[in-house]
Amino acid sequence: MAMQSIKFFVSPAFLLHKTILLVLIISNGLGTIYGYEWYSGQLAATARDHANILLIFVPDSPTASLFFTIVLISFWLRVRKGNGDNVSPLHKLYHKQRKQGVGFHLRSWIEALALITMIKYGTWAVLMIIGGAMQGNDLNWQDYMLLTSHSAMAVEVMLYARFMQYRTIHIVLAAIWTLSNDILDYSLSIFPYLPRPLNDDVFVVQWITIGLSLLCIGLAFMFMLQRREIGSKKAV
């Protein structure tokens, strides 16, 4: 019974339901707004000390959730357009080929960015909070809220990875963005503020961050190959 419930909640019928998509769009959209507000102090400091172009690389998690919100809106619009009822069959969103124009490549690039950065920064934040706590940082309600929300970031984007249609070129472009962000963060010290006990461990944090980037890029390739395999079986 429990297994059947789990299968339903991860099924296309549930995940691609218009109401579920709308709830996730609203929750991720509000989280994005909150995240940019949370970074407001660091954005102001960066604007004061660095070129304004670097501002786009400062708010990591909210930018990741912004990418994912755009992906969810794209899904919702396609489900709404393609099906009169509230449920979109898997093949309508999953296997249908889109025209490979500018719109296709832009959407696919955002999908790859969303997948890589949502997993990366969701995991990164959890590791930093736990790492700070292990070195004596006291956790408050906001830390527990961030642990919950960032864990959800990584989980939810992986649930929707099978519906994305990005290709290798889009992963490569997303990887360039992600790794450039890492280089700028730690060469110019514009990385997200850390728990105080971790301020002496920036070198370690830097390599954990880069390692997460590479891992998430690898996961993006893995999800793409799984999607192709399933698509091939469906075509037989």
JSON list of C-alpha atoms in Angstrom, two decimals, residues 40-147:
[
{"chain": "A", "resi": 40, "resn": "SER", "atom": "CA", "xyz": [20.18, 41.77, -0.63]},
{"chain": "A", "resi": 41, "resn": "GLY", "atom": "CA", "xyz": [23.00, 42.68, 1.78]},
{"chain": "A", "resi": 42, "resn": "GLN", "atom": "CA", "xyz": [25.60, 40.71, -0.15]},
{"chain": "A", "resi": 43, "resn": "LEU", "atom": "CA", "xyz": [24.33, 42.12, -3.45]},
{"chain": "A", "resi": 44, "resn": "ALA", "atom": "CA", "xyz": [24.77, 45.64, -2.09]},
{"chain": "A", "resi": 45, "resn": "ALA", "atom": "CA", "xyz": [28.30, 44.84, -0.90]},
{"chain": "A", "resi": 46, "resn": "THR", "atom": "CA", "xyz": [29.21, 43.28, -4.25]},
{"chain": "A", "resi": 47, "resn": "ALA", "atom": "CA", "xyz": [27.86, 46.28, -6.16]},
{"chain": "A", "resi": 48, "resn": "ARG", "atom": "CA", "xyz": [29.99, 48.53, -3.97]},
{"chain": "A", "resi": 49, "resn": "ASP", "atom": "CA", "xyz": [33.24, 46.56, -4.36]},
{"chain": "A", "resi": 50, "resn": "HIS", "atom": "CA", "xyz": [32.97, 44.93, -7.80]},
{"chain": "A", "resi": 51, "resn": "ALA", "atom": "CA", "xyz": [31.65, 45.45, -11.31]},
{"chain": "A", "resi": 52, "resn": "ASN", "atom": "CA", "xyz": [27.85, 45.25, -11.55]},
{"chain": "A", "resi": 53, "resn": "ILE", "atom": "CA", "xyz": [28.08, 42.43, -14.09]},
{"chain": "A", "resi": 54, "resn": "LEU", "atom": "CA", "xyz": [29.15, 40.14, -11.24]},
{"chain": "A", "resi": 55, "resn": "LEU", "atom": "CA", "xyz": [25.83, 40.60, -9.45]},
{"chain": "A", "resi": 56, "resn": "ILE", "atom": "CA", "xyz": [24.23, 37.82, -11.49]},
{"chain": "A", "resi": 57, "resn": "PHE", "atom": "CA", "xyz": [26.69, 35.34, -9.96]},
{"chain": "A", "resi": 58, "resn": "VAL", "atom": "CA", "xyz": [26.01, 36.24, -6.31]},
{"chain": "A", "resi": 59, "resn": "PRO", "atom": "CA", "xyz": [22.53, 34.84, -5.47]},
{"chain": "A", "resi": 60, "resn": "ASP", "atom": "CA", "xyz": [23.13, 31.18, -6.29]},
{"chain": "A", "resi": 61, "resn": "SER", "atom": "CA", "xyz": [20.13, 29.34, -4.85]},
{"chain": "A", "resi": 62, "resn": "PRO", "atom": "CA", "xyz": [17.43, 31.86, -5.87]},
{"chain": "A", "resi": 63, "resn": "THR", "atom": "CA", "xyz": [18.79, 31.95, -9.42]},
{"chain": "A", "resi": 64, "resn": "ALA", "atom": "CA", "xyz": [18.64, 28.15, -9.50]},
{"chain": "A", "resi": 65, "resn": "SER", "atom": "CA", "xyz": [15.03, 28.20, -8.30]},
{"chain": "A", "resi": 66, "resn": "LEU", "atom": "CA", "xyz": [14.27, 30.92, -10.86]},
{"chain": "A", "resi": 67, "resn": "PHE", "atom": "CA", "xyz": [15.50, 28.62, -13.62]},
{"chain": "A", "resi": 68, "resn": "PHE", "atom": "CA", "xyz": [13.35, 25.79, -12.26]},
{"chain": "A", "resi": 69, "resn": "THR", "atom": "CA", "xyz": [10.30, 28.04, -11.95]},
{"chain": "A", "resi": 70, "resn": "ILE", "atom": "CA", "xyz": [10.66, 28.92, -15.63]},
{"chain": "A", "resi": 71, "resn": "VAL", "atom": "CA", "xyz": [10.87, 25.20, -16.46]},
{"chain": "A", "resi": 72, "resn": "LEU", "atom": "CA", "xyz": [7.72, 24.50, -14.44]},
{"chain": "A", "resi": 73, "resn": "ILE", "atom": "CA", "xyz": [5.88, 27.33, -16.20]},
{"chain": "A", "resi": 74, "resn": "SER", "atom": "CA", "xyz": [6.92, 25.82, -19.55]},
{"chain": "A", "resi": 75, "resn": "PHE", "atom": "CA", "xyz": [5.55, 22.43, -18.46]},
{"chain": "A", "resi": 76, "resn": "TRP", "atom": "CA", "xyz": [2.32, 23.98, -17.19]},
{"chain": "A", "resi": 77, "resn": "LEU", "atom": "CA", "xyz": [1.72, 25.89, -20.41]},
{"chain": "A", "resi": 78, "resn": "ARG", "atom": "CA", "xyz": [2.33, 22.80, -22.52]},
{"chain": "A", "resi": 79, "resn": "VAL", "atom": "CA", "xyz": [0.10, 20.60, -20.33]},
{"chain": "A", "resi": 80, "resn": "ARG", "atom": "CA", "xyz": [-2.61, 23.26, -20.39]},
{"chain": "A", "resi": 81, "resn": "LYS", "atom": "CA", "xyz": [-2.39, 23.61, -24.15]},
{"chain": "A", "resi": 82, "resn": "GLY", "atom": "CA", "xyz": [-2.06, 19.93, -24.97]},
{"chain": "A", "resi": 83, "resn": "ASN", "atom": "CA", "xyz": [-4.76, 18.36, -22.85]},
{"chain": "A", "resi": 84, "resn": "GLY", "atom": "CA", "xyz": [-8.32, 19.34, -22.03]},
{"chain": "A", "resi": 85, "resn": "ASP", "atom": "CA", "xyz": [-8.34, 17.56, -18.69]},
{"chain": "A", "resi": 86, "resn": "ASN", "atom": "CA", "xyz": [-5.88, 18.09, -15.85]},
{"chain": "A", "resi": 87, "resn": "VAL", "atom": "CA", "xyz": [-3.54, 15.21, -16.55]},
{"chain": "A", "resi": 88, "resn": "SER", "atom": "CA", "xyz": [-0.90, 15.06, -19.27]},
{"chain": "A", "resi": 89, "resn": "PRO", "atom": "CA", "xyz": [0.18, 11.57, -20.35]},
{"chain": "A", "resi": 90, "resn": "LEU", "atom": "CA", "xyz": [3.90, 10.99, -20.15]},
{"chain": "A", "resi": 91, "resn": "HIS", "atom": "CA", "xyz": [4.42, 10.73, -23.90]},
{"chain": "A", "resi": 92, "resn": "LYS", "atom": "CA", "xyz": [2.86, 14.14, -24.61]},
{"chain": "A", "resi": 93, "resn": "LEU", "atom": "CA", "xyz": [5.47, 15.99, -22.60]},
{"chain": "A", "resi": 94, "resn": "TYR", "atom": "CA", "xyz": [8.25, 13.45, -22.51]},
{"chain": "A", "resi": 95, "resn": "HIS", "atom": "CA", "xyz": [8.68, 11.96, -25.96]},
{"chain": "A", "resi": 96, "resn": "LYS", "atom": "CA", "xyz": [7.18, 14.65, -28.17]},
{"chain": "A", "resi": 97, "resn": "GLN", "atom": "CA", "xyz": [9.89, 16.29, -30.24]},
{"chain": "A", "resi": 98, "resn": "ARG", "atom": "CA", "xyz": [9.98, 20.04, -30.22]},
{"chain": "A", "resi": 99, "resn": "LYS", "atom": "CA", "xyz": [11.07, 22.12, -33.19]},
{"chain": "A", "resi": 100, "resn": "GLN", "atom": "CA", "xyz": [14.73, 22.88, -32.76]},
{"chain": "A", "resi": 101, "resn": "GLY", "atom": "CA", "xyz": [14.56, 26.64, -33.14]},
{"chain": "A", "resi": 102, "resn": "VAL", "atom": "CA", "xyz": [15.85, 29.35, -30.83]},
{"chain": "A", "resi": 103, "resn": "GLY", "atom": "CA", "xyz": [12.99, 28.75, -28.40]},
{"chain": "A", "resi": 104, "resn": "PHE", "atom": "CA", "xyz": [13.84, 25.04, -28.13]},
{"chain": "A", "resi": 105, "resn": "HIS", "atom": "CA", "xyz": [17.50, 25.70, -27.40]},
{"chain": "A", "resi": 106, "resn": "LEU", "atom": "CA", "xyz": [16.75, 28.44, -24.87]},
{"chain": "A", "resi": 107, "resn": "ARG", "atom": "CA", "xyz": [14.23, 26.25, -23.01]},
{"chain": "A", "resi": 108, "resn": "SER", "atom": "CA", "xyz": [16.60, 23.29, -23.08]},
{"chain": "A", "resi": 109, "resn": "TRP", "atom": "CA", "xyz": [19.51, 25.37, -21.78]},
{"chain": "A", "resi": 110, "resn": "ILE", "atom": "CA", "xyz": [17.35, 26.61, -18.91]},
{"chain": "A", "resi": 111, "resn": "GLU", "atom": "CA", "xyz": [16.31, 23.01, -18.20]},
{"chain": "A", "resi": 112, "resn": "ALA", "atom": "CA", "xyz": [19.96, 21.94, -17.97]},
{"chain": "A", "resi": 113, "resn": "LEU", "atom": "CA", "xyz": [20.79, 24.96, -15.81]},
{"chain": "A", "resi": 114, "resn": "ALA", "atom": "CA", "xyz": [17.85, 24.24, -13.52]},
{"chain": "A", "resi": 115, "resn": "LEU", "atom": "CA", "xyz": [18.76, 20.58, -13.09]},
{"chain": "A", "resi": 116, "resn": "ILE", "atom": "CA", "xyz": [22.45, 21.17, -12.40]},
{"chain": "A", "resi": 117, "resn": "THR", "atom": "CA", "xyz": [22.11, 24.22, -10.16]},
{"chain": "A", "resi": 118, "resn": "MET", "atom": "CA", "xyz": [19.07, 23.04, -8.17]},
{"chain": "A", "resi": 119, "resn": "ILE", "atom": "CA", "xyz": [20.82, 19.82, -7.17]},
{"chain": "A", "resi": 120, "resn": "LYS", "atom": "CA", "xyz": [24.14, 21.57, -6.61]},
{"chain": "A", "resi": 121, "resn": "TYR", "atom": "CA", "xyz": [23.01, 24.50, -4.48]},
{"chain": "A", "resi": 122, "resn": "GLY", "atom": "CA", "xyz": [20.33, 22.51, -2.68]},
{"chain": "A", "resi": 123, "resn": "THR", "atom": "CA", "xyz": [22.99, 20.03, -1.60]},
{"chain": "A", "resi": 124, "resn": "TRP", "atom": "CA", "xyz": [25.64, 22.72, -1.02]},
{"chain": "A", "resi": 125, "resn": "ALA", "atom": "CA", "xyz": [23.47, 24.67, 1.42]},
{"chain": "A", "resi": 126, "resn": "VAL", "atom": "CA", "xyz": [22.61, 21.54, 3.41]},
{"chain": "A", "resi": 127, "resn": "LEU", "atom": "CA", "xyz": [26.30, 20.59, 3.64]},
{"chain": "A", "resi": 128, "resn": "MET", "atom": "CA", "xyz": [27.34, 24.08, 4.74]},
{"chain": "A", "resi": 129, "resn": "ILE", "atom": "CA", "xyz": [24.67, 24.32, 7.44]},
{"chain": "A", "resi": 130, "resn": "ILE", "atom": "CA", "xyz": [25.49, 20.86, 8.79]},
{"chain": "A", "resi": 131, "resn": "GLY", "atom": "CA", "xyz": [29.22, 21.57, 8.53]},
{"chain": "A", "resi": 132, "resn": "GLY", "atom": "CA", "xyz": [28.81, 24.79, 10.50]},
{"chain": "A", "resi": 133, "resn": "ALA", "atom": "CA", "xyz": [26.74, 23.01, 13.14]},
{"chain": "A", "resi": 134, "resn": "MET", "atom": "CA", "xyz": [29.39, 20.30, 13.50]},
{"chain": "A", "resi": 135, "resn": "GLN", "atom": "CA", "xyz": [31.92, 23.03, 14.29]},
{"chain": "A", "resi": 136, "resn": "GLY", "atom": "CA", "xyz": [29.75, 24.62, 16.96]},
{"chain": "A", "resi": 137, "resn": "ASN", "atom": "CA", "xyz": [27.41, 26.95, 15.09]},
{"chain": "A", "resi": 138, "resn": "ASP", "atom": "CA", "xyz": [24.03, 27.13, 16.84]},
{"chain": "A", "resi": 139, "resn": "LEU", "atom": "CA", "xyz": [21.10, 26.41, 14.52]},
{"chain": "A", "resi": 140, "resn": "ASN", "atom": "CA", "xyz": [17.97, 28.55, 14.65]},
{"chain": "A", "resi": 141, "resn": "TRP", "atom": "CA", "xyz": [14.57, 28.25, 12.99]},
{"chain": "A", "resi": 142, "resn": "GLN", "atom": "CA", "xyz": [15.86, 29.86, 9.82]},
{"chain": "A", "resi": 143, "resn": "ASP", "atom": "CA", "xyz": [18.60, 27.25, 9.50]},
{"chain": "A", "resi": 144, "resn": "TYR", "atom": "CA", "xyz": [16.05, 24.44, 9.79]},
{"chain": "A", "resi": 145, "resn": "MET", "atom": "CA", "xyz": [13.84, 26.18, 7.24]},
{"chain": "A", "resi": 146, "resn": "LEU", "atom": "CA", "xyz": [16.82, 26.45, 4.87]},
{"chain": "A", "resi": 147, "resn": "LEU", "atom": "CA", "xyz": [17.70, 22.78, 5.43]}
]
